[in-house]
Amino acid sequence: AGALAAEHPAEVKAMVCLSGSVGRPNPDPPFEQISQLPVLAIGAEGDQPWADQMRGVFNRSRHPASRFVLYKGESHGAPLLK
């Protein structure tokens, strides 16, 4: 998502990250290039290391509308939204 947003800044207005991998423990360089975008990062407390990666993505956003949502449990991906 970060690479796509960095390549198409006029089209990508925000990012939603749902308990997924960003490729490695620290977000890829494109995340630094798009730090001005609002980010909604969602994870579950027991879904490691993905919850920590979502927190890392959120922490790199400088946009005031960015949010990090951490649910209880160990759900991963779409089941978090049930």
Coordinates of C-alpha atoms in Angstrom, one line a residue:
A1 CA 0.0 0.0 0.0
G2 CA 2.8 2.4 0.9
A3 CA 4.6 1.8 -2.4
L4 CA 1.4 2.3 -4.4
A5 CA 0.6 5.5 -2.5
A6 CA 4.1 6.8 -3.1
E7 CA 3.9 6.1 -6.8
H8 CA 0.4 7.8 -7.2
P9 CA 0.3 10.6 -4.7
A10 CA -2.5 12.5 -6.6
E11 CA -4.8 9.5 -6.5
V12 CA -4.2 8.1 -3.0
K13 CA -5.7 10.3 -0.3
A14 CA -5.5 7.9 2.7
M15 CA -4.3 4.5 3.7
V16 CA -6.1 1.7 5.6
C17 CA -3.9 -1.1 7.0
L18 CA -5.7 -4.1 8.5
S19 CA -3.5 -6.4 10.6
G20 CA -1.1 -7.2 7.8
S21 CA 2.5 -7.3 7.0
V22 CA 4.4 -4.3 5.8
G23 CA 7.2 -6.6 4.6
R24 CA 9.4 -6.4 7.6
P25 CA 9.3 -5.1 11.2
N26 CA 10.0 -1.5 10.1
P27 CA 7.8 -0.1 7.3
D28 CA 9.4 0.2 3.9
P29 CA 10.9 3.5 2.8
P30 CA 7.7 4.5 0.8
F31 CA 5.9 4.9 4.2
E32 CA 8.4 7.7 5.0
Q33 CA 7.6 9.3 1.7
I34 CA 3.9 9.4 2.3
S35 CA 3.9 10.3 6.0
Q36 CA 1.5 13.2 5.3
L37 CA -1.3 10.9 4.4
P38 CA -4.0 10.0 7.0
V39 CA -3.7 6.4 8.1
L40 CA -6.2 4.0 9.8
A41 CA -4.2 1.1 11.2
I42 CA -6.1 -1.7 12.8
G43 CA -4.8 -4.7 14.8
A44 CA -5.6 -7.1 17.6
E45 CA -3.6 -7.3 20.9
G46 CA -2.8 -11.0 20.5
D47 CA -2.0 -10.9 16.8
Q48 CA 1.7 -10.5 16.9
P49 CA 3.8 -9.3 15.2
W50 CA 1.1 -7.7 13.0
A51 CA -0.3 -5.5 15.8
D52 CA 3.1 -4.0 16.4
Q53 CA 3.6 -3.4 12.7
M54 CA 0.2 -1.6 12.5
R55 CA 1.3 0.6 15.5
G56 CA 4.6 1.3 13.6
V57 CA 2.7 2.4 10.5
F58 CA 0.5 4.7 12.6
N59 CA 3.5 6.1 14.4
R60 CA 5.1 7.1 11.1
S61 CA 2.1 9.1 10.0
R62 CA 2.2 12.8 10.8
H63 CA -1.3 13.5 9.7
P64 CA -3.6 14.6 12.6
A65 CA -6.5 12.5 11.4
S66 CA -4.5 9.2 11.6
R67 CA -5.9 6.6 14.0
F68 CA -4.7 3.3 15.5
V69 CA -7.4 0.9 16.6
L70 CA -6.3 -2.1 18.8
Y71 CA -9.0 -4.7 19.4
K72 CA -8.9 -7.3 22.2
G73 CA -8.3 -10.9 21.2
E74 CA -6.2 -12.6 18.5
S75 CA -8.2 -12.1 15.3
H76 CA -6.4 -11.4 12.1
G77 CA -7.6 -9.5 9.1
A78 CA -11.3 -9.2 8.2
P79 CA -12.5 -11.2 11.3
L80 CA -11.5 -8.2 13.3
L81 CA -14.4 -6.3 11.9
K82 CA -17.1 -8.8 12.9

